[in-house]
PDB file of C-alpha atoms in Angstrom:
ATOM      1  CA  THR F   1     -96.016 -38.854  46.216  1.00 47.00           C
ATOM      2  CA  HIS F   2     -92.442 -39.192  47.253  1.00 50.00           C
ATOM      3  CA  SER F   3     -89.399 -37.754  45.427  1.00 50.00           C
ATOM      4  CA  LEU F   4     -85.993 -39.374  45.477  1.00 54.00           C
ATOM      5  CA  LEU F   5     -82.897 -37.178  45.371  1.00 57.00           C
ATOM      6  CA  HIS F   6     -79.810 -38.658  43.637  1.00 56.00           C
ATOM      7  CA  TRP F   7     -76.358 -37.322  44.494  1.00 58.00           C
ATOM      8  CA  GLU F   8     -73.358 -37.965  42.271  1.00 66.00           C
ATOM      9  CA  PHE F   9     -69.794 -37.019  43.191  1.00 59.00           C
ATOM     10  CA  VAL F  10     -67.834 -35.418  40.350  1.00 63.00           C
ATOM     11  CA  PRO F  11     -64.109 -35.145  41.120  1.00 64.00           C
ATOM     12  CA  PRO F  12     -62.376 -31.862  40.164  1.00 63.00           C
ATOM     13  CA  LYS F  13     -60.405 -31.839  36.891  1.00 68.00           C
ATOM     14  CA  ASN F  14     -56.577 -31.597  37.069  1.00 71.00           C
ATOM     15  CA  THR F  15     -55.232 -28.389  35.455  1.00 73.00           C
ATOM     16  CA  LEU F  16     -51.752 -27.636  34.014  1.00 74.00           C
ATOM     17  CA  ASN F  17     -50.516 -24.135  33.372  1.00 78.00           C
ATOM     18  CA  VAL F  18     -47.999 -23.906  30.534  1.00 79.00           C
ATOM     19  CA  VAL F  19     -45.842 -20.755  30.412  1.00 78.00           C
ATOM     20  CA  VAL F  20     -44.347 -20.015  27.007  1.00 81.00           C
ATOM     21  CA  HIS F  21     -41.352 -17.690  27.142  1.00 84.00           C
ATOM     22  CA  PRO F  22     -40.752 -15.545  24.079  1.00 91.00           C
ATOM     23  CA  ALA F  23     -37.612 -16.398  22.114  1.00 93.00           C
ATOM     24  CA  PRO F  24     -34.729 -14.007  22.719  1.00 96.00           C
ATOM     25  CA  VAL F  25     -33.887 -11.578  19.932  1.00 96.00           C
ATOM     26  CA  PRO F  26     -30.169 -11.243  19.148  1.00 97.00           C
ATOM     27  CA  ASN F  27     -28.695  -7.847  18.345  1.00 98.00           C
ATOM     28  CA  ALA F  28     -25.403  -7.995  16.434  1.00 98.00           C
ATOM     29  CA  GLY F  29     -24.957  -4.217  16.489  1.00 97.00           C
ATOM     30  CA  ASN F  30     -24.630  -1.616  13.729  1.00 97.00           C
ATOM     31  CA  ASP F  31     -22.643  -2.218  10.555  1.00 97.00           C
ATOM     32  CA  ILE F  32     -18.992  -1.216  10.854  1.00 96.00           C
ATOM     33  CA  LYS F  33     -16.445   0.227   8.422  1.00 94.00           C
ATOM     34  CA  ILE F  34     -12.738  -0.202   9.196  1.00 95.00           C
ATOM     35  CA  CYS F  35      -9.346   0.339   7.537  1.00 95.00           C
ATOM     36  CA  TYR F  36      -7.518  -2.549   5.877  1.00 94.00           C
ATOM     37  CA  GLY F  37      -5.737  -4.710   8.463  1.00 93.00           C
ATOM     38  CA  ASP F  38      -7.307  -3.018  11.505  1.00 94.00           C
ATOM     39  CA  ASP F  39      -8.724  -4.829  14.567  1.00 95.00           C
ATOM     40  CA  VAL F  40     -12.470  -4.683  15.186  1.00 97.00           C
ATOM     41  CA  GLN F  41     -14.583  -5.545  18.216  1.00 97.00           C
ATOM     42  CA  LEU F  42     -18.176  -6.634  17.657  1.00 98.00           C
ATOM     43  CA  GLN F  43     -20.932  -5.491  20.013  1.00 97.00           C
ATOM     44  CA  GLY F  44     -23.594  -8.167  20.569  1.00 98.00           C
ATOM     45  CA  SER F  45     -26.516  -8.226  23.015  1.00 97.00           C
ATOM     46  CA  GLY F  46     -29.846  -9.934  23.674  1.00 97.00           C
ATOM     47  CA  GLY F  47     -28.901 -13.016  25.637  1.00 96.00           C
ATOM     48  CA  VAL F  48     -26.751 -14.572  28.295  1.00 97.00           C
ATOM     49  CA  SER F  49     -24.771 -16.819  26.028  1.00 97.00           C
ATOM     50  CA  TYR F  50     -23.601 -16.042  22.490  1.00 98.00           C
ATOM     51  CA  GLN F  51     -22.432 -17.739  19.308  1.00 97.00           C
ATOM     52  CA  TRP F  52     -20.910 -15.853  16.400  1.00 98.00           C
ATOM     53  CA  ALA F  53     -20.211 -17.173  12.945  1.00 97.00           C
ATOM     54  CA  PRO F  54     -17.907 -17.354  11.092  1.00 97.00           C
ATOM     55  CA  SER F  55     -15.502 -17.658  13.988  1.00 94.00           C
ATOM     56  CA  GLN F  56     -12.212 -17.511  12.076  1.00 91.00           C
ATOM     57  CA  GLY F  57      -9.905 -14.869  13.494  1.00 90.00           C
ATOM     58  CA  MET F  58     -12.021 -14.224  16.586  1.00 94.00           C
ATOM     59  CA  GLN F  59     -10.402 -14.429  19.980  1.00 90.00           C
ATOM     60  CA  SER F  60     -13.639 -16.001  21.294  1.00 92.00           C
ATOM     61  CA  ALA F  61     -16.827 -16.619  19.280  1.00 96.00           C
ATOM     62  CA  GLU F  62     -18.847 -17.246  22.450  1.00 96.00           C
ATOM     63  CA  THR F  63     -18.711 -13.786  23.993  1.00 96.00           C
ATOM     64  CA  ALA F  64     -20.918 -10.768  23.428  1.00 97.00           C
ATOM     65  CA  THR F  65     -18.030  -8.631  22.238  1.00 97.00           C
ATOM     66  CA  PRO F  66     -15.422 -10.746  20.411  1.00 97.00           C
ATOM     67  CA  LEU F  67     -12.236  -9.148  19.064  1.00 97.00           C
ATOM     68  CA  ILE F  68     -11.125  -9.801  15.494  1.00 97.00           C
ATOM     69  CA  ARG F  69      -7.531  -8.920  14.681  1.00 95.00           C
ATOM     70  CA  ASN F  70      -5.992  -7.816  11.408  1.00 94.00           C
ATOM     71  CA  LEU F  71      -9.114  -8.057   9.286  1.00 95.00           C
ATOM     72  CA  THR F  72      -8.353  -7.728   5.545  1.00 94.00           C
ATOM     73  CA  GLU F  73     -11.610  -8.796   3.911  1.00 95.00           C
ATOM     74  CA  SER F  74     -15.165  -7.464   4.291  1.00 96.00           C
ATOM     75  CA  THR F  75     -17.236 -10.041   6.233  1.00 97.00           C
ATOM     76  CA  THR F  76     -20.799 -10.510   7.415  1.00 98.00           C
ATOM     77  CA  TYR F  77     -21.087 -12.015  10.907  1.00 98.00           C
ATOM     78  CA  SER F  78     -24.220 -13.662  12.330  1.00 98.00           C
ATOM     79  CA  LEU F  79     -25.137 -13.835  16.012  1.00 98.00           C
ATOM     80  CA  SER F  80     -27.308 -16.388  17.827  1.00 98.00           C
ATOM     81  CA  VAL F  81     -28.121 -16.118  21.535  1.00 98.00           C
ATOM     82  CA  VAL F  82     -29.628 -18.073  24.436  1.00 97.00           C
ATOM     83  CA  ASP F  83     -31.464 -16.289  27.288  1.00 96.00           C
ATOM     84  CA  ASN F  84     -31.472 -16.981  30.993  1.00 94.00           C
ATOM     85  CA  ASN F  85     -34.401 -19.407  30.570  1.00 93.00           C
ATOM     86  CA  GLY F  86     -32.344 -21.518  28.236  1.00 94.00           C
ATOM     87  CA  CYS F  87     -34.380 -20.481  25.232  1.00 95.00           C
ATOM     88  CA  PRO F  88     -32.484 -20.072  21.939  1.00 96.00           C
ATOM     89  CA  SER F  89     -33.090 -17.349  19.427  1.00 96.00           C
ATOM     90  CA  VAL F  90     -35.197 -18.367  16.459  1.00 95.00           C
ATOM     91  CA  SER F  91     -33.174 -16.539  13.808  1.00 95.00           C
ATOM     92  CA  PRO F  92     -29.731 -14.912  13.947  1.00 97.00           C
ATOM     93  CA  ASP F  93     -28.976 -11.211  13.534  1.00 98.00           C
ATOM     94  CA  GLU F  94     -26.198 -10.012  11.215  1.00 98.00           C
ATOM     95  CA  VAL F  95     -23.600  -7.284  11.184  1.00 98.00           C
ATOM     96  CA  ARG F  96     -21.506  -6.296   8.150  1.00 98.00           C
ATOM     97  CA  VAL F  97     -17.885  -5.281   8.661  1.00 97.00           C
ATOM     98  CA  THR F  98     -16.668  -3.466   5.556  1.00 95.00           C
ATOM     99  CA  VAL F  99     -12.896  -3.280   5.077  1.00 94.00           C
ATOM    100  CA  THR F 100     -11.656  -0.396   2.905  1.00 91.00           C
ATOM    101  CA  PRO F 101      -9.017  -1.203   0.250  1.00 90.00           C
ATOM    102  CA  GLU F 102      -5.437  -1.114   1.514  1.00 93.00           C
ATOM    103  CA  ALA F 103      -4.142   2.455   1.666  1.00 95.00           C
ATOM    104  CA  VAL F 104      -0.894   2.809  -0.327  1.00 96.00           C
ATOM    105  CA  VAL F 105       1.069   5.998  -0.866  1.00 97.00           C
ATOM    106  CA  PHE F 106       4.040   6.349  -3.265  1.00 97.00           C
ATOM    107  CA  ALA F 107       6.616   9.023  -2.416  1.00 97.00           C
ATOM    108  CA  GLY F 108       8.249   8.806  -5.843  1.00 95.00           C
ATOM    109  CA  ASP F 109      11.354   7.141  -7.267  1.00 94.00           C
ATOM    110  CA  ASP F 110      14.693   7.903  -5.662  1.00 93.00           C
ATOM    111  CA  VAL F 111      16.262  10.864  -7.408  1.00 89.00           C
ATOM    112  CA  THR F 112      19.534  12.670  -7.895  1.00 83.00           C
ATOM    113  CA  VAL F 113      19.301  16.487  -7.676  1.00 84.00           C
ATOM    114  CA  GLN F 114      21.597  19.432  -7.759  1.00 80.00           C
ATOM    115  CA  MET F 115      22.412  21.291  -4.557  1.00 86.00           C
ATOM    116  CA  ASN F 116      20.108  24.264  -3.844  1.00 87.00           C
ATOM    117  CA  GLN F 117      18.019  23.592  -6.953  1.00 84.00           C
ATOM    118  CA  PRO F 118      14.238  23.153  -6.392  1.00 91.00           C
ATOM    119  CA  HIS F 119      12.727  19.705  -6.873  1.00 93.00           C
ATOM    120  CA  GLN F 120       9.010  19.103  -6.437  1.00 96.00           C
ATOM    121  CA  LEU F 121       7.957  16.008  -4.560  1.00 98.00           C
ATOM    122  CA  ASN F 122       4.575  14.387  -5.096  1.00 97.00           C
ATOM    123  CA  ALA F 123       2.858  11.768  -2.954  1.00 98.00           C
ATOM    124  CA  VAL F 124       0.647   9.520  -5.085  1.00 97.00           C
ATOM    125  CA  ASP F 125      -2.573   7.937  -3.727  1.00 96.00           C
ATOM    126  CA  VAL F 126      -1.999   4.537  -5.401  1.00 95.00           C
ATOM    127  CA  ASN F 127      -5.354   2.889  -4.584  1.00 92.00           C
ATOM    128  CA  GLY F 128      -7.479   6.031  -4.618  1.00 92.00           C
ATOM    129  CA  SER F 129      -8.064   5.862  -0.852  1.00 92.00           C
ATOM    130  CA  GLY F 130      -8.884   9.566  -0.631  1.00 92.00           C
ATOM    131  CA  PHE F 131      -5.976  10.908   1.449  1.00 96.00           C
ATOM    132  CA  THR F 132      -6.681  14.341   2.881  1.00 96.00           C
ATOM    133  CA  GLU F 133      -3.657  14.725   5.163  1.00 97.00           C
ATOM    134  CA  TYR F 134       0.042  14.437   4.344  1.00 98.00           C
ATOM    135  CA  LEU F 135       3.101  14.742   6.573  1.00 98.00           C
ATOM    136  CA  TRP F 136       6.680  14.702   5.268  1.00 98.00           C
ATOM    137  CA  SER F 137       9.510  14.025   7.684  1.00 98.00           C
ATOM    138  CA  PRO F 138      11.919  15.576   8.328  1.00 98.00           C
ATOM    139  CA  ALA F 139      10.490  18.985   7.477  1.00 97.00           C
ATOM    140  CA  SER F 140      13.911  20.548   6.824  1.00 96.00           C
ATOM    141  CA  GLY F 141      14.524  21.570   3.238  1.00 97.00           C
ATOM    142  CA  LEU F 142      10.833  21.485   2.296  1.00 97.00           C
ATOM    143  CA  SER F 143       8.594  24.394   1.348  1.00 97.00           C
ATOM    144  CA  ASN F 144       5.707  22.859   3.369  1.00 98.00           C
ATOM    145  CA  SER F 145       5.888  19.477   5.083  1.00 98.00           C
ATOM    146  CA  THR F 146       2.074  19.118   5.417  1.00 98.00           C
ATOM    147  CA  ILE F 147       0.995  19.159   1.767  1.00 98.00           C
ATOM    148  CA  GLN F 148       0.925  16.491  -0.936  1.00 98.00           C
ATOM    149  CA  SER F 149       3.517  18.095  -3.232  1.00 97.00           C
ATOM    150  CA  PRO F 150       6.128  20.181  -1.393  1.00 98.00           C
ATOM    151  CA  VAL F 151       9.223  21.607  -3.053  1.00 97.00           C
ATOM    152  CA  ALA F 152      12.562  20.382  -1.756  1.00 97.00           C
ATOM    153  CA  ARG F 153      15.683  22.525  -1.893  1.00 96.00           C
ATOM    154  CA  LEU F 154      18.614  20.636  -0.412  1.00 95.00           C
ATOM    155  CA  VAL F 155      22.269  21.194   0.460  1.00 92.00           C
ATOM    156  CA  ALA F 156      22.922  17.555   1.394  1.00 93.00           C
ATOM    157  CA  THR F 157      21.597  14.123   0.594  1.00 94.00           C
ATOM    158  CA  GLN F 158      18.311  13.414   2.414  1.00 96.00           C
ATOM    159  CA  ARG F 159      15.795  10.605   2.920  1.00 97.00           C
ATOM    160  CA  TYR F 160      12.166  11.696   3.343  1.00 98.00           C
ATOM    161  CA  THR F 161       9.195   9.722   4.693  1.00 98.00           C
ATOM    162  CA  VAL F 162       5.658  10.733   3.792  1.00 98.00           C
ATOM    163  CA  THR F 163       2.690   9.539   5.848  1.00 98.00           C
ATOM    164  CA  ALA F 164      -0.781  10.004   4.351  1.00 98.00           C
ATOM    165  CA  ARG F 165      -4.129   9.748   6.142  1.00 97.00           C
ATOM    166  CA  THR F 166      -7.770   9.377   5.023  1.00 95.00           C
ATOM    167  CA  PRO F 167     -10.726  11.013   6.825  1.00 93.00           C
ATOM    168  CA  GLN F 168     -11.491   7.563   8.260  1.00 89.00           C
ATOM    169  CA  GLY F 169      -8.035   7.400   9.827  1.00 93.00           C
ATOM    170  CA  CYS F 170      -6.452   4.934   7.375  1.00 95.00           C
ATOM    171  CA  THR F 171      -2.755   5.631   7.000  1.00 96.00           C
ATOM    172  CA  ALA F 172       0.113   4.660   4.687  1.00 97.00           C
ATOM    173  CA  SER F 173       3.814   5.595   4.500  1.00 97.00           C
ATOM    174  CA  ASP F 174       6.600   5.539   1.944  1.00 98.00           C
ATOM    175  CA  GLU F 175      10.162   6.837   1.565  1.00 97.00           C
ATOM    176  CA  ILE F 176      12.159   8.629  -1.107  1.00 97.00           C
ATOM    177  CA  TYR F 177      15.947   9.028  -1.184  1.00 97.00           C
ATOM    178  CA  MET F 178      17.283  12.238  -2.669  1.00 96.00           C
ATOM    179  CA  ASN F 179      20.957  12.178  -3.610  1.00 89.00           C
ATOM    180  CA  VAL F 180      22.455  15.665  -3.822  1.00 89.00           C
ATOM    181  CA  TYR F 181      25.317  16.773  -6.093  1.00 82.00           C
ATOM    182  CA  SER F 182      27.004  20.163  -5.868  1.00 82.00           C
ATOM    183  CA  LYS F 183      26.857  20.992  -9.603  1.00 82.00           C
ATOM    184  CA  SER F 184      25.269  19.981 -12.873  1.00 84.00           C
ATOM    185  CA  GLU F 185      26.899  16.858 -14.210  1.00 88.00           C
ATOM    186  CA  LEU F 186      26.549  13.699 -16.322  1.00 92.00           C
ATOM    187  CA  TYR F 187      27.463  10.481 -14.554  1.00 91.00           C
ATOM    188  CA  VAL F 188      27.940   7.019 -16.109  1.00 96.00           C
ATOM    189  CA  PRO F 189      29.004   3.894 -14.159  1.00 95.00           C
ATOM    190  CA  THR F 190      32.430   2.414 -14.918  1.00 96.00           C
ATOM    191  CA  ALA F 191      31.055  -1.125 -15.466  1.00 97.00           C
ATOM    192  CA  PHE F 192      27.883  -3.109 -16.020  1.00 97.00           C
ATOM    193  CA  SER F 193      26.960  -6.791 -16.485  1.00 96.00           C
ATOM    194  CA  PRO F 194      24.181  -7.549 -19.005  1.00 96.00           C
ATOM    195  CA  ASN F 195      23.742 -11.189 -17.921  1.00 92.00           C
ATOM    196  CA  ASP F 196      20.055 -10.981 -17.057  1.00 90.00           C
ATOM    197  CA  ASP F 197      20.536 -11.527 -13.330  1.00 90.00           C
ATOM    198  CA  GLY F 198      18.528  -8.412 -12.486  1.00 88.00           C
ATOM    199  CA  LEU F 199      21.640  -6.492 -11.270  1.00 90.00           C
ATOM    200  CA  ASN F 200      23.274  -3.811 -13.428  1.00 92.00           C
ATOM    201  CA  ASP F 201      21.934  -5.394 -16.602  1.00 95.00           C
ATOM    202  CA  ARG F 202      21.728  -2.033 -18.402  1.00 96.00           C
ATOM    203  CA  LEU F 203      24.038   0.926 -18.620  1.00 97.00           C
ATOM    204  CA  TYR F 204      22.372   4.273 -17.852  1.00 97.00           C
ATOM    205  CA  VAL F 205      23.516   7.882 -17.907  1.00 97.00           C
ATOM    206  CA  ILE F 206      22.626   9.856 -14.753  1.00 91.00           C
ATOM    207  CA  PRO F 207      21.983  13.523 -15.577  1.00 90.00           C
ATOM    208  CA  VAL F 208      22.237  15.778 -12.512  1.00 83.00           C
ATOM    209  CA  GLY F 209      20.804  19.266 -12.606  1.00 78.00           C
ATOM    210  CA  LEU F 210      20.098  19.091 -16.371  1.00 87.00           C
ATOM    211  CA  THR F 211      16.902  20.145 -18.054  1.00 88.00           C
ATOM    212  CA  THR F 212      17.627  18.196 -21.268  1.00 95.00           C
ATOM    213  CA  LEU F 213      19.666  15.153 -22.244  1.00 97.00           C
ATOM    214  CA  THR F 214      20.645  15.699 -25.871  1.00 97.00           C
ATOM    215  CA  ARG F 215      22.747  12.577 -26.347  1.00 97.00           C
ATOM    216  CA  PHE F 216      23.977   9.385 -24.717  1.00 98.00           C
ATOM    217  CA  SER F 217      25.893   7.150 -27.134  1.00 98.00           C
ATOM    218  CA  ILE F 218      28.032   4.009 -26.842  1.00 98.00           C
ATOM    219  CA  PHE F 219      30.846   3.080 -29.248  1.00 98.00           C
ATOM    220  CA  ASN F 220      33.103   0.079 -29.592  1.00 97.00           C
ATOM    221  CA  ARG F 221      36.854   0.365 -30.022  1.00 93.00           C
ATOM    222  CA  GLN F 222      36.431   0.498 -33.822  1.00 94.00           C
ATOM    223  CA  GLY F 223      34.195   3.565 -33.562  1.00 95.00           C
ATOM    224  CA  GLN F 224      30.947   1.758 -34.411  1.00 96.00           C
ATOM    225  CA  GLN F 225      27.945   3.198 -32.577  1.00 97.00           C
ATOM    226  CA  MET F 226      26.349   0.463 -30.460  1.00 97.00           C
ATOM    227  CA  PHE F 227      23.598   2.527 -28.894  1.00 98.00           C
ATOM    228  CA  THR F 228      22.213   6.077 -28.639  1.00 98.00           C
ATOM    229  CA  THR F 229      19.313   7.784 -26.872  1.00 98.00           C
ATOM    230  CA  THR F 230      18.093  11.131 -25.541  1.00 98.00           C
ATOM    231  CA  ASN F 231      16.068   9.471 -22.781  1.00 97.00           C
ATOM    232  CA  SER F 232      17.893   8.884 -19.498  1.00 95.00           C
ATOM    233  CA  GLN F 233      15.315   6.173 -18.612  1.00 94.00           C
ATOM    234  CA  LEU F 234      16.601   4.030 -21.501  1.00 95.00           C
ATOM    235  CA  GLY F 235      19.836   2.153 -21.018  1.00 97.00           C
ATOM    236  CA  TRP F 236      22.105   0.014 -23.160  1.00 98.00           C
ATOM    237  CA  ASP F 237      21.578  -3.737 -22.744  1.00 97.00           C
ATOM    238  CA  GLY F 238      25.006  -4.648 -24.140  1.00 97.00           C
ATOM    239  CA  ARG F 239      23.618  -5.706 -27.523  1.00 97.00           C
ATOM    240  CA  TRP F 240      24.169  -4.454 -31.058  1.00 96.00           C
ATOM    241  CA  LYS F 241      21.757  -5.568 -33.764  1.00 95.00           C
ATOM    242  CA  GLY F 242      20.307  -8.061 -31.278  1.00 94.00           C
ATOM    243  CA  LYS F 243      23.639  -9.726 -30.478  1.00 96.00           C
ATOM    244  CA  LEU F 244      25.201  -9.514 -27.046  1.00 96.00           C
ATOM    245  CA  GLN F 245      28.686  -8.037 -27.269  1.00 97.00           C
ATOM    246  CA  ASN F 246      31.767  -9.661 -25.891  1.00 96.00           C
ATOM    247  CA  ALA F 247      33.215  -8.543 -22.598  1.00 96.00           C
ATOM    248  CA  GLY F 248      35.486  -5.537 -22.994  1.00 96.00           C
ATOM    249  CA  VAL F 249      35.858  -1.759 -22.850  1.00 97.00           C
ATOM    250  CA  PHE F 250      33.462   0.603 -24.678  1.00 98.00           C
ATOM    251  CA  VAL F 251      33.465   4.376 -25.091  1.00 98.00           C
ATOM    252  CA  TRP F 252      30.525   6.567 -24.094  1.00 98.00           C
ATOM    253  CA  VAL F 253      29.640  10.179 -24.960  1.00 98.00           C
ATOM    254  CA  ALA F 254      26.958  12.160 -23.074  1.00 98.00           C
ATOM    255  CA  GLU F 255      25.665  15.665 -23.694  1.00 98.00           C
ATOM    256  CA  GLY F 256      23.010  17.789 -22.015  1.00 97.00           C
ATOM    257  CA  ILE F 257      21.774  21.292 -21.177  1.00 95.00           C
ATOM    258  CA  ASP F 258      21.634  22.547 -17.586  1.00 87.00           C
ATOM    259  CA  ASP F 259      19.053  24.922 -16.095  1.00 78.00           C
ATOM    260  CA  GLN F 260      21.289  27.905 -16.967  1.00 82.00           C
ATOM    261  CA  GLY F 261      21.356  26.957 -20.643  1.00 90.00           C
ATOM    262  CA  ASN F 262      24.945  25.738 -20.519  1.00 91.00           C
ATOM    263  CA  LYS F 263      25.927  22.747 -22.642  1.00 95.00           C
ATOM    264  CA  ILE F 264      27.727  19.945 -20.820  1.00 95.00           C
ATOM    265  CA  ILE F 265      29.714  17.288 -22.708  1.00 97.00           C
ATOM    266  CA  ARG F 266      31.329  14.302 -21.030  1.00 97.00           C
ATOM    267  CA  LYS F 267      33.215  11.290 -22.381  1.00 97.00           C
ATOM    268  CA  GLY F 268      34.507   8.144 -20.788  1.00 97.00           C
ATOM    269  CA  THR F 269      34.873   4.377 -20.894  1.00 97.00           C
ATOM    270  CA  VAL F 270      32.809   1.560 -19.463  1.00 98.00           C
ATOM    271  CA  THR F 271      33.652  -2.102 -19.018  1.00 98.00           C
ATOM    272  CA  LEU F 272      31.137  -4.722 -20.113  1.00 97.00           C
ATOM    273  CA  VAL F 273      31.447  -7.664 -17.730  1.00 96.00           C
ATOM    274  CA  LEU F 274      29.851 -11.090 -18.363  1.00 89.00           C
TER     275      LEU F 274
END
């Protein structure tokens, strides 16, 4: 018996190795809190090329650390990256930049004070920013230039600037003008123009060094009382019984009590100009 061997050639199979690179993971950095209007620099990583959005206000949205100037609104920024293999990130990462409300300090309305008489200043935190530091400048004439409410005792007219700061470093400044007179007095301008142009539309009495205004009255030439008040913040608008008076000269009488209990009475005339 004979056996027959059969040989068959089988060619080798072609093989292909496929390498799958993992997608890069962008890192937009930690959330940031800044003061209103400050600059902020983002800190991105995770790739070799970068794309931030939104790009408004950025010096360059295609860098890892773009600079954003004068930011006034809280904004969330997203970051996408590409790695050195040319692979893009699958999903972006985000960073939230929170902008605190604008810090505003009010030093107070301009005032008229008597020489060497104490007057307490008060810096107001208008937007509730949480100021913890105050600095008044110049320091001369103040009981303490580093507190919110120092007492001023002046011998000459002075303008003060107060700068307030929050624990986060947000700052604000404002000014107050303090006009100094040498003695207690009642002052009334010599003319006013109630023509509704926003300038000198009302006639006010200016009490200096007085604790109480007991009277400020206006009379026409016939002796009729046109206006009266005990509040120096209220002024005459040139009207009597709702009717604007003609241009002319009117008589005023002002009375008050100074801080020594002395009664001060002053009289004069004022010209109504239309």
